[in-house]
């Protein structure tokens, strides 16, 4: 791989964006890529915005992804997709969880949740929108929503050459292994080629 690739995983604290990034990094490193990752937690423990940048390729010097440079944005919450849209390449792809999580200012009634988030993204980018929370709940636990989104990201970036199931099995706690493997498969199946 002569060029580098980059992924920006964005969500709200507690949605599993950081664990998802760790699965991605572990798999890419096992496949022999040079990988750099950075995390921005913000007010993550209070439901604030969380972003993780992952850069990989033959040689990578920085994890930082500039505006207009991400190959993919994976949004665990749809307003976060819009918040980080300017980081996506014009020909990039967005995997978006059709899910709303009210920020503290919205919950306090200081403002309203913006309408048209998905439509705004679909107008400008190639998007895969799925209800990852519902898919995860149907598998037995909404907590595996992040791995559903990860499976969708793998399919959207055509990264099936890596044995992600082994990476997931080695990364997540044993008691959640089978659930997360099913979540990965369901997420992958939710994206059309």
XYZ file of N, CA, C and O in Angstrom:
772
model
N 0.858 -1.177 0.000
C 0.000 0.000 0.000
C 0.898 1.232 0.000
O 1.576 1.509 0.965
N 0.917 1.948 -1.087
C 1.761 3.139 -1.215
C 1.131 4.338 -0.520
O 1.819 5.169 0.037
N -0.158 4.436 -0.576
C -0.834 5.573 0.039
C -1.323 5.197 1.428
O -1.385 4.028 1.785
N -1.684 6.215 2.170
C -2.246 5.962 3.494
C -3.762 6.037 3.417
O -4.327 6.607 2.487
N -4.395 5.457 4.390
C -5.846 5.525 4.556
C -6.108 6.078 5.942
O -5.275 5.960 6.844
N -7.294 6.652 6.111
C -7.617 7.205 7.418
C -9.093 7.038 7.735
O -9.938 7.089 6.845
N -9.350 6.827 9.010
C -10.715 6.673 9.507
C -10.902 7.567 10.712
O -10.025 7.666 11.578
N -12.038 8.203 10.761
C -12.423 9.041 11.890
C -13.671 8.416 12.497
O -14.694 8.294 11.825
N -13.566 7.964 13.741
C -14.690 7.365 14.454
C -15.189 8.382 15.455
O -14.416 8.853 16.301
N -16.455 8.747 15.343
C -17.003 9.814 16.183
C -18.294 9.360 16.849
O -19.076 8.610 16.282
N -18.489 9.835 18.057
C -19.699 9.481 18.776
C -19.814 10.283 20.047
O -19.226 11.354 20.195
N -20.571 9.722 20.958
C -20.821 10.331 22.251
C -20.242 9.386 23.294
O -20.262 8.161 23.116
N -19.711 9.944 24.369
C -19.100 9.133 25.409
C -19.952 7.945 25.818
O -21.156 8.078 26.013
N -19.330 6.783 25.892
C -20.017 5.570 26.313
C -20.536 4.722 25.177
O -21.067 3.637 25.416
N -20.365 5.163 23.930
C -20.884 4.390 22.793
C -19.893 3.352 22.267
O -20.247 2.564 21.409
N -18.667 3.362 22.738
C -17.715 2.337 22.323
C -16.824 2.701 21.159
O -16.214 1.821 20.544
N -16.704 3.978 20.850
C -15.862 4.394 19.725
C -14.400 4.035 19.968
O -13.690 3.631 19.038
N -13.939 4.135 21.198
C -12.525 3.886 21.473
C -12.216 2.392 21.385
O -11.209 2.004 20.794
N -13.092 1.544 21.892
C -12.888 0.095 21.745
C -12.893 -0.278 20.260
O -12.063 -1.077 19.817
N -13.786 0.313 19.502
C -13.859 0.032 18.073
C -12.555 0.420 17.385
O -12.030 -0.330 16.547
N -12.011 1.570 17.742
C -10.736 2.005 17.164
C -9.622 1.033 17.535
O -8.747 0.743 16.714
N -9.660 0.505 18.745
C -8.629 -0.453 19.167
C -8.721 -1.747 18.363
O -7.693 -2.340 18.007
N -9.936 -2.199 18.067
C -10.106 -3.377 17.211
C -9.507 -3.087 15.835
O -8.753 -3.897 15.280
N -9.821 -1.912 15.287
C -9.290 -1.518 13.981
C -7.766 -1.495 14.000
O -7.105 -2.074 13.121
N -7.182 -0.846 14.982
C -5.726 -0.733 15.083
C -5.080 -2.109 15.232
O -4.091 -2.421 14.555
N -5.630 -2.956 16.094
C -5.072 -4.297 16.290
C -5.060 -5.089 14.983
O -4.066 -5.739 14.648
N -6.147 -5.032 14.237
C -6.222 -5.760 12.976
C -5.265 -5.227 11.932
O -4.606 -5.999 11.214
N -5.167 -3.914 11.833
C -4.264 -3.305 10.855
C -2.807 -3.621 11.180
O -2.005 -3.906 10.278
N -2.468 -3.593 12.457
C -1.086 -3.911 12.850
C -0.765 -5.375 12.552
O 0.313 -5.686 12.041
N -1.710 -6.278 12.837
C -1.496 -7.695 12.538
C -1.311 -7.924 11.044
O -0.606 -8.846 10.636
N -1.952 -7.075 10.232
C -1.851 -7.198 8.775
C -0.572 -6.554 8.242
O -0.325 -6.584 7.034
N 0.233 -5.952 9.127
C 1.519 -5.418 8.720
C 1.562 -3.940 8.374
O 2.581 -3.439 7.899
N 0.472 -3.228 8.625
C 0.454 -1.796 8.333
C 1.130 -1.004 9.455
O 1.107 -1.405 10.614
N 1.695 0.131 9.097
C 2.138 1.119 10.073
C 0.867 1.871 10.473
O 0.124 2.348 9.600
N 0.572 1.962 11.750
C -0.694 2.529 12.220
C -0.435 3.558 13.306
O 0.380 3.344 14.203
N -1.151 4.666 13.234
C -1.116 5.686 14.283
C -2.560 5.997 14.666
O -3.445 6.066 13.809
N -2.771 6.214 15.968
C -4.124 6.492 16.470
C -4.066 7.617 17.494
O -3.130 7.702 18.279
N -5.071 8.481 17.454
C -5.205 9.497 18.498
C -6.645 9.516 18.966
O -7.559 9.211 18.207
N -6.826 9.876 20.226
C -8.162 9.925 20.824
C -8.414 11.309 21.400
O -7.519 11.918 21.969
N -9.633 11.772 21.245
C -10.052 12.997 21.904
C -11.322 12.656 22.672
O -12.354 12.363 22.083
N -11.188 12.650 23.994
C -12.315 12.252 24.836
C -13.268 13.396 25.129
O -14.445 13.168 25.350
N -12.805 14.605 25.149
C -13.687 15.725 25.469
C -14.398 15.487 26.786
O -13.805 15.111 27.773
N -15.676 15.684 26.772
C -16.500 15.459 27.965
C -17.160 14.087 27.868
O -18.333 13.912 28.159
N -16.400 13.100 27.438
C -16.964 11.790 27.126
C -17.716 11.157 28.285
O -18.718 10.495 28.072
N -17.255 11.343 29.506
C -17.945 10.718 30.620
C -19.266 11.409 30.925
O -20.076 10.887 31.655
N -19.485 12.561 30.349
C -20.746 13.269 30.562
C -21.593 13.283 29.296
O -22.434 14.130 29.117
N -21.331 12.358 28.375
C -22.118 12.292 27.155
C -21.641 13.257 26.087
O -22.359 13.535 25.138
N -20.433 13.756 26.215
C -19.895 14.693 25.234
C -19.294 13.976 24.031
O -19.205 12.757 23.978
N -18.883 14.762 23.085
C -18.339 14.256 21.837
C -17.003 13.529 22.046
O -16.164 13.960 22.829
N -16.847 12.410 21.336
C -15.626 11.621 21.356
C -15.211 11.395 19.910
O -16.053 11.086 19.059
N -13.922 11.570 19.619
C -13.442 11.258 18.272
C -12.127 10.507 18.366
O -11.315 10.767 19.245
N -11.960 9.580 17.467
C -10.734 8.804 17.377
C -10.285 8.818 15.922
O -11.076 8.530 15.026
N -9.037 9.162 15.710
C -8.473 9.203 14.365
C -7.496 8.050 14.219
O -6.630 7.851 15.077
N -7.626 7.302 13.119
C -6.733 6.187 12.838
C -6.200 6.372 11.422
O -6.969 6.549 10.479
N -4.883 6.344 11.310
C -4.188 6.543 10.035
C -3.331 5.299 9.805
O -2.607 4.887 10.709
N -3.375 4.703 8.612
C -2.562 3.514 8.363
C -2.059 3.485 6.923
O -2.582 4.135 6.047
N -1.012 2.714 6.723
C -0.411 2.567 5.405
C 0.951 1.926 5.516
O 1.291 1.331 6.531
N 1.757 2.066 4.461
C 3.106 1.525 4.474
C 3.973 2.266 5.493
O 4.717 1.666 6.252
N 3.853 3.594 5.506
C 4.549 4.422 6.499
C 3.658 5.611 6.837
O 3.232 6.348 5.950
N 3.381 5.773 8.119
C 2.520 6.856 8.589
C 3.300 7.653 9.629
O 3.910 7.083 10.525
N 3.265 8.963 9.507
C 4.037 9.810 10.410
C 3.199 10.455 11.508
O 3.739 10.905 12.502
N 1.896 10.518 11.322
C 1.052 11.191 12.303
C -0.350 10.588 12.292
O -0.848 10.189 11.246
N -1.009 10.545 13.440
C -2.392 10.077 13.466
C -3.396 11.149 13.048
O -4.550 10.863 12.787
N -2.929 12.380 12.985
C -3.842 13.498 12.769
C -4.387 13.507 11.343
O -3.634 13.415 10.376
N -5.687 13.616 11.247
C -6.375 13.686 9.963
C -6.845 15.118 9.786
O -7.606 15.634 10.606
N -6.413 15.756 8.718
C -6.831 17.128 8.452
C -8.224 17.184 7.857
O -8.797 16.169 7.447
N -8.765 18.366 7.790
C -10.086 18.549 7.176
C -10.010 18.156 5.706
O -9.047 18.455 5.014
N -11.040 17.439 5.269
C -11.109 16.984 3.885
C -10.181 15.834 3.566
O -9.926 15.550 2.402
N -9.688 15.114 4.586
C -8.690 14.069 4.348
C -9.108 12.663 4.771
O -8.436 11.701 4.430
N -10.197 12.489 5.505
C -10.594 11.162 5.986
C -11.227 10.342 4.871
O -12.090 10.830 4.131
N -10.804 9.096 4.763
C -11.405 8.184 3.792
C -12.792 7.751 4.250
O -13.668 7.491 3.426
N -12.961 7.675 5.558
C -14.258 7.262 6.111
C -14.493 7.959 7.446
O -13.557 8.188 8.207
N -15.738 8.324 7.678
C -16.193 8.777 8.987
C -17.240 7.765 9.441
O -18.190 7.484 8.709
N -17.022 7.218 10.608
C -17.995 6.306 11.205
C -18.633 7.060 12.359
O -17.959 7.385 13.341
N -19.907 7.369 12.216
C -20.622 8.168 13.219
C -21.544 7.270 14.029
O -22.478 6.677 13.499
N -21.290 7.209 15.316
C -22.076 6.385 16.219
C -23.393 7.072 16.578
O -24.280 6.462 17.149
N -23.509 8.332 16.232
C -24.696 9.148 16.480
C -24.799 10.125 15.318
O -23.785 10.678 14.883
N -26.001 10.319 14.774
C -26.105 11.036 13.500
C -25.734 12.520 13.550
O -25.224 13.057 12.571
N -25.922 13.201 14.653
C -25.509 14.606 14.730
C -23.983 14.703 14.694
O -23.423 15.656 14.158
N -23.302 13.700 15.233
C -21.840 13.679 15.195
C -21.330 13.548 13.756
O -20.258 14.056 13.430
N -22.085 12.887 12.899
C -21.700 12.789 11.482
C -21.616 14.180 10.871
O -20.653 14.511 10.171
N -22.593 15.005 11.150
C -22.608 16.369 10.617
C -21.494 17.198 11.254
O -20.800 17.961 10.568
N -21.293 17.039 12.546
C -20.257 17.796 13.259
C -18.875 17.567 12.633
O -18.061 18.471 12.554
N -18.608 16.347 12.167
C -17.287 16.000 11.633
C -17.265 15.849 10.112
O -16.270 15.392 9.554
N -18.315 16.245 9.437
C -18.409 16.074 7.982
C -17.279 16.754 7.226
O -16.831 16.255 6.193
N -16.798 17.880 7.722
C -15.755 18.596 6.985
C -14.401 17.882 7.015
O -13.472 18.275 6.313
N -14.282 16.796 7.751
C -13.051 16.002 7.747
C -13.058 14.950 6.627
O -12.019 14.398 6.284
N -14.221 14.679 6.065
C -14.362 13.630 5.064
C -13.903 14.104 3.690
O -14.191 15.229 3.278
N -13.175 13.247 2.974
C -12.781 13.548 1.594
C -14.042 13.675 0.744
O -15.054 13.022 1.037
N -13.997 14.451 -0.329
C -15.180 14.544 -1.202
C -15.629 13.183 -1.733
O -16.820 12.941 -1.897
N -14.680 12.274 -1.967
C -15.039 10.938 -2.445
C -15.026 9.911 -1.317
O -15.050 8.705 -1.550
N -14.992 10.388 -0.068
C -14.996 9.503 1.084
C -16.375 8.912 1.328
O -17.341 9.211 0.627
N -16.458 8.084 2.328
C -17.711 7.414 2.661
C -18.014 7.612 4.147
O -17.092 7.691 4.966
N -19.282 7.701 4.450
C -19.713 7.818 5.847
C -20.583 6.616 6.203
O -21.467 6.237 5.436
N -20.294 6.017 7.336
C -21.157 4.992 7.922
C -21.813 5.673 9.111
O -21.123 6.142 10.026
N -23.142 5.772 9.072
C -23.855 6.568 10.071
C -24.901 5.726 10.792
O -25.748 5.100 10.154
N -24.833 5.760 12.100
C -25.849 5.127 12.922
C -27.050 6.068 12.997
O -26.927 7.202 13.459
N -28.188 5.615 12.536
C -29.411 6.409 12.583
C -29.936 6.378 14.021
O -30.825 5.609 14.374
N -29.311 7.216 14.842
C -29.567 7.208 16.277
C -29.375 8.615 16.812
O -28.443 9.310 16.409
N -30.266 9.041 17.688
C -30.172 10.363 18.304
C -29.862 10.215 19.781
O -30.510 9.452 20.483
N -28.882 10.995 20.225
C -28.573 11.060 21.652
C -28.526 12.542 22.017
O -27.690 13.279 21.490
N -29.418 12.945 22.856
C -29.505 14.361 23.215
C -28.288 14.802 24.015
O -27.921 14.164 24.996
N -27.668 15.875 23.571
C -26.565 16.457 24.333
C -27.143 17.094 25.598
O -28.355 17.246 25.737
N -26.269 17.510 26.506
C -26.749 18.101 27.761
C -27.539 19.384 27.501
O -28.532 19.651 28.177
N -27.133 20.187 26.508
C -27.873 21.426 26.228
C -29.245 21.137 25.630
O -30.212 21.848 25.904
N -29.350 20.074 24.841
C -30.662 19.683 24.294
C -31.525 19.119 25.415
O -32.698 19.474 25.549
N -30.932 18.246 26.248
C -31.679 17.653 27.371
C -32.171 18.718 28.342
O -33.248 18.585 28.931
N -31.402 19.805 28.487
C -31.799 20.887 29.393
C -32.818 21.833 28.752
O -33.292 22.765 29.406
N -33.150 21.592 27.482
C -34.129 22.433 26.799
C -33.562 23.745 26.275
O -34.317 24.640 25.894
N -32.245 23.884 26.231
C -31.630 25.122 25.754
C -31.638 25.231 24.227
O -31.536 26.321 23.681
N -31.721 24.090 23.556
C -31.804 24.069 22.095
C -32.479 22.772 21.677
O -32.750 21.911 22.514
N -32.770 22.659 20.392
C -33.438 21.468 19.885
C -32.479 20.632 19.064
O -31.525 21.154 18.475
N -32.753 19.329 19.010
C -31.951 18.442 18.172
C -32.160 18.859 16.721
O -33.283 19.037 16.275
N -31.080 19.036 15.959
C -31.233 19.496 14.572
C -31.902 18.444 13.691
O -31.623 17.252 13.809
N -32.759 18.896 12.824
C -33.418 17.992 11.883
C -32.618 17.922 10.596
O -31.874 18.835 10.263
N -32.765 16.826 9.871
C -32.146 16.698 8.562
C -30.686 16.308 8.557
O -29.998 16.503 7.545
N -30.190 15.732 9.641
C -28.770 15.341 9.698
C -28.432 14.339 8.597
O -27.439 14.502 7.880
N -29.239 13.292 8.491
C -28.957 12.256 7.497
C -29.073 12.797 6.082
O -28.229 12.516 5.226
N -30.111 13.587 5.839
C -30.314 14.154 4.499
C -29.152 15.062 4.104
O -28.706 15.049 2.957
N -28.645 15.837 5.057
C -27.511 16.726 4.774
C -26.273 15.916 4.390
O -25.552 16.275 3.455
N -26.029 14.829 5.092
C -24.872 13.992 4.778
C -25.040 13.300 3.429
O -24.115 13.266 2.618
N -26.235 12.751 3.185
C -26.472 12.027 1.938
C -26.429 12.940 0.715
O -26.143 12.494 -0.386
N -26.679 14.212 0.915
C -26.636 15.177 -0.183
C -25.202 15.385 -0.677
O -24.979 15.652 -1.855
N -24.225 15.244 0.219
C -22.842 15.576 -0.119
C -21.878 14.390 -0.164
O -20.798 14.510 -0.742
N -22.253 13.265 0.458
C -21.319 12.142 0.567
C -22.011 10.824 0.263
O -23.230 10.712 0.364
N -21.190 9.830 -0.041
C -21.692 8.455 -0.165
C -21.863 7.952 1.263
O -20.907 7.955 2.058
N -23.064 7.561 1.605
C -23.373 7.190 2.991
C -24.004 5.805 3.078
O -24.769 5.398 2.196
N -23.681 5.121 4.149
C -24.352 3.886 4.534
C -24.997 4.189 5.878
O -24.293 4.417 6.870
N -26.311 4.223 5.900
C -27.048 4.545 7.121
C -27.693 3.267 7.634
O -28.336 2.536 6.874
N -27.511 2.989 8.913
C -28.128 1.808 9.493
C -28.557 2.103 10.923
O -28.057 3.029 11.546
N -29.479 1.311 11.387
C -29.942 1.420 12.767
C -29.160 0.380 13.588
O -29.674 -0.687 13.918
N -27.927 0.716 13.878
C -27.021 -0.218 14.545
C -27.514 -0.616 15.928
O -27.323 -1.757 16.352
N -28.157 0.307 16.632
C -28.690 -0.015 17.954
C -29.767 -1.080 17.891
O -29.794 -2.000 18.711
N -30.652 -0.960 16.903
C -31.714 -1.969 16.748
C -31.123 -3.314 16.334
O -31.542 -4.360 16.834
N -30.148 -3.289 15.440
C -29.494 -4.532 15.028
C -28.852 -5.188 16.242
O -29.017 -6.389 16.480
N -28.140 -4.406 17.032
C -27.475 -4.930 18.227
C -28.485 -5.473 19.232
O -28.292 -6.552 19.803
N -29.569 -4.729 19.443
C -30.600 -5.177 20.392
C -31.200 -6.507 19.942
O -31.434 -7.397 20.762
N -31.425 -6.659 18.646
C -31.964 -7.920 18.127
C -30.993 -9.080 18.308
O -31.411 -10.237 18.332
N -29.706 -8.775 18.422
C -28.695 -9.814 18.675
C -28.602 -10.163 20.153
O -27.981 -11.156 20.512
N -29.179 -9.317 21.012
C -29.182 -9.615 22.433
C -28.694 -8.516 23.344
O -28.911 -8.566 24.536
N -28.015 -7.504 22.793
C -27.534 -6.419 23.646
C -27.201 -5.191 22.812
O -26.394 -5.272 21.869
N -27.771 -4.056 23.186
C -27.478 -2.803 22.485
C -26.019 -2.401 22.648
O -25.505 -1.586 21.888
N -25.322 -2.988 23.618
C -23.928 -2.624 23.885
C -22.968 -3.054 22.780
O -21.823 -2.606 22.755
N -23.393 -3.920 21.864
C -22.504 -4.328 20.771
C -22.743 -3.494 19.509
O -22.251 -3.827 18.432
N -23.469 -2.386 19.651
C -23.741 -1.482 18.533
C -22.451 -1.021 17.870
O -22.375 -0.892 16.649
N -21.411 -0.780 18.658
C -20.145 -0.312 18.099
C -19.537 -1.337 17.135
O -18.989 -0.974 16.100
N -19.655 -2.611 17.440
C -19.079 -3.638 16.573
C -19.962 -3.855 15.344
O -19.456 -4.197 14.273
N -21.252 -3.597 15.464
C -22.114 -3.585 14.267
C -21.595 -2.516 13.310
O -21.409 -2.764 12.108
N -21.329 -1.328 13.828
C -20.799 -0.239 12.998
C -19.425 -0.582 12.442
O -19.105 -0.256 11.297
N -18.615 -1.270 13.235
C -17.302 -1.686 12.759
C -17.434 -2.626 11.555
O -16.724 -2.472 10.551
N -18.340 -3.585 11.642
C -18.568 -4.491 10.509
C -18.981 -3.741 9.258
O -18.527 -4.042 8.146
N -19.816 -2.730 9.423
C -20.229 -1.900 8.285
C -19.052 -1.125 7.712
O -18.919 -0.982 6.489
N -18.175 -0.637 8.578
C -16.999 0.088 8.119
C -16.077 -0.821 7.315
O -15.573 -0.434 6.258
N -15.853 -2.041 7.807
C -14.999 -2.996 7.094
C -15.536 -3.235 5.682
O -14.781 -3.220 4.706
N -16.838 -3.430 5.576
C -17.448 -3.666 4.262
C -17.353 -2.417 3.388
O -17.010 -2.502 2.197
N -17.624 -1.246 3.944
C -17.596 -0.002 3.168
C -16.201 0.304 2.630
O -16.058 0.868 1.542
N -15.159 -0.065 3.379
C -13.780 0.180 2.943
C -13.176 -1.021 2.210
O -12.007 -0.986 1.837
N -13.956 -2.084 2.034
C -13.493 -3.282 1.339
C -12.209 -3.820 1.980
O -11.191 -4.014 1.319
N -12.267 -4.022 3.306
C -11.105 -4.486 4.061
C -11.259 -5.939 4.525
O -10.763 -6.328 5.580
N -11.928 -6.751 3.712
C -12.159 -8.147 4.086
C -10.902 -9.011 4.047
O -10.937 -10.168 4.449
N -9.782 -8.480 3.570
C -8.548 -9.263 3.497
C -7.921 -9.502 4.876
O -6.998 -10.294 5.008
N -8.444 -8.851 5.889
C -7.951 -9.027 7.263
C -8.919 -9.943 8.007
O -10.134 -9.836 7.848
N -8.390 -10.837 8.828
C -9.216 -11.763 9.606
C -9.763 -11.038 10.842
O -9.254 -11.181 11.955
N -10.795 -10.239 10.610
C -11.348 -9.406 11.679
C -11.975 -10.231 12.787
O -11.981 -9.817 13.942
N -12.521 -11.391 12.463
C -13.161 -12.197 13.505
C -12.135 -12.641 14.555
O -12.413 -12.611 15.752
N -10.940 -13.007 14.113
C -9.887 -13.368 15.066
C -9.473 -12.152 15.877
O -9.287 -12.240 17.098
N -9.362 -11.004 15.221
C -8.971 -9.773 15.925
C -10.014 -9.416 16.984
O -9.669 -9.083 18.124
N -11.288 -9.489 16.631
C -12.358 -9.196 17.592
C -12.289 -10.177 18.754
O -12.345 -9.783 19.925
N -12.135 -11.452 18.449
C -12.078 -12.476 19.492
C -10.914 -12.231 20.451
O -11.020 -12.495 21.649
N -9.802 -11.702 19.941
C -8.637 -11.439 20.784
C -8.742 -10.108 21.542
O -8.021 -9.911 22.516
N -9.628 -9.220 21.098
C -9.690 -7.875 21.677
C -10.786 -7.717 22.727
O -10.587 -7.049 23.733
N -11.945 -8.305 22.492
C -13.064 -8.115 23.427
C -13.001 -9.167 24.541
O -12.420 -10.233 24.356
N -13.595 -8.865 25.698
C -13.621 -9.853 26.785
C -14.302 -11.152 26.328
O -15.259 -11.125 25.550
N -13.802 -12.275 26.837
C -14.281 -13.588 26.401
C -15.796 -13.748 26.549
O -16.449 -14.318 25.680
N -16.359 -13.218 27.629
C -17.799 -13.416 27.850
C -18.659 -12.690 26.814
O -19.828 -13.014 26.648
N -18.072 -11.710 26.088
C -18.816 -10.994 25.047
C -18.365 -11.374 23.635
O -18.799 -10.783 22.660
N -17.479 -12.333 23.526
C -16.872 -12.686 22.241
C -17.907 -13.087 21.191
O -17.934 -12.542 20.091
N -18.751 -14.059 21.503
C -19.701 -14.564 20.506
C -20.696 -13.476 20.089
O -21.019 -13.338 18.911
N -21.171 -12.692 21.037
C -22.085 -11.597 20.727
C -21.428 -10.600 19.769
O -22.036 -10.168 18.789
N -20.183 -10.257 20.037
C -19.491 -9.294 19.183
C -19.188 -9.860 17.806
O -19.201 -9.122 16.815
N -18.916 -11.144 17.700
C -18.710 -11.756 16.386
C -20.004 -11.714 15.569
O -19.989 -11.406 14.372
N -21.122 -11.985 16.224
C -22.412 -11.893 15.520
C -22.710 -10.446 15.134
O -23.240 -10.175 14.053
N -22.341 -9.502 16.000
C -22.547 -8.078 15.703
C -21.717 -7.660 14.494
O -22.196 -6.940 13.610
N -20.476 -8.098 14.441
C -19.597 -7.787 13.300
C -20.220 -8.308 12.000
O -20.296 -7.582 11.004
N -20.664 -9.548 11.996
C -21.265 -10.137 10.785
C -22.530 -9.390 10.382
O -22.757 -9.132 9.201
N -23.348 -9.029 11.360
C -24.603 -8.314 11.063
C -24.300 -6.933 10.477
O -24.972 -6.499 9.536
N -23.313 -6.251 11.007
C -22.928 -4.947 10.477
C -22.387 -5.029 9.073
O -22.702 -4.208 8.208
N -21.558 -6.023 8.833
C -21.015 -6.240 7.490
C -22.138 -6.517 6.499
O -22.159 -5.984 5.392
N -23.111 -7.331 6.921
C -24.236 -7.677 6.040
C -25.186 -6.500 5.810
O -25.972 -6.515 4.872
N -25.128 -5.485 6.684
C -26.050 -4.354 6.573
C -25.622 -3.357 5.490
O -26.397 -2.462 5.139
N -24.412 -3.512 4.953
C -23.897 -2.589 3.936
C -23.880 -3.280 2.595
O -23.320 -4.358 2.451
N -24.492 -2.651 1.598
C -24.432 -3.194 0.249
C -23.105 -2.788 -0.381
O -22.564 -1.739 -0.088
N -22.594 -3.649 -1.222
C -21.264 -3.425 -1.812
C -21.139 -2.185 -2.637
O -21.867 -1.455 -3.015
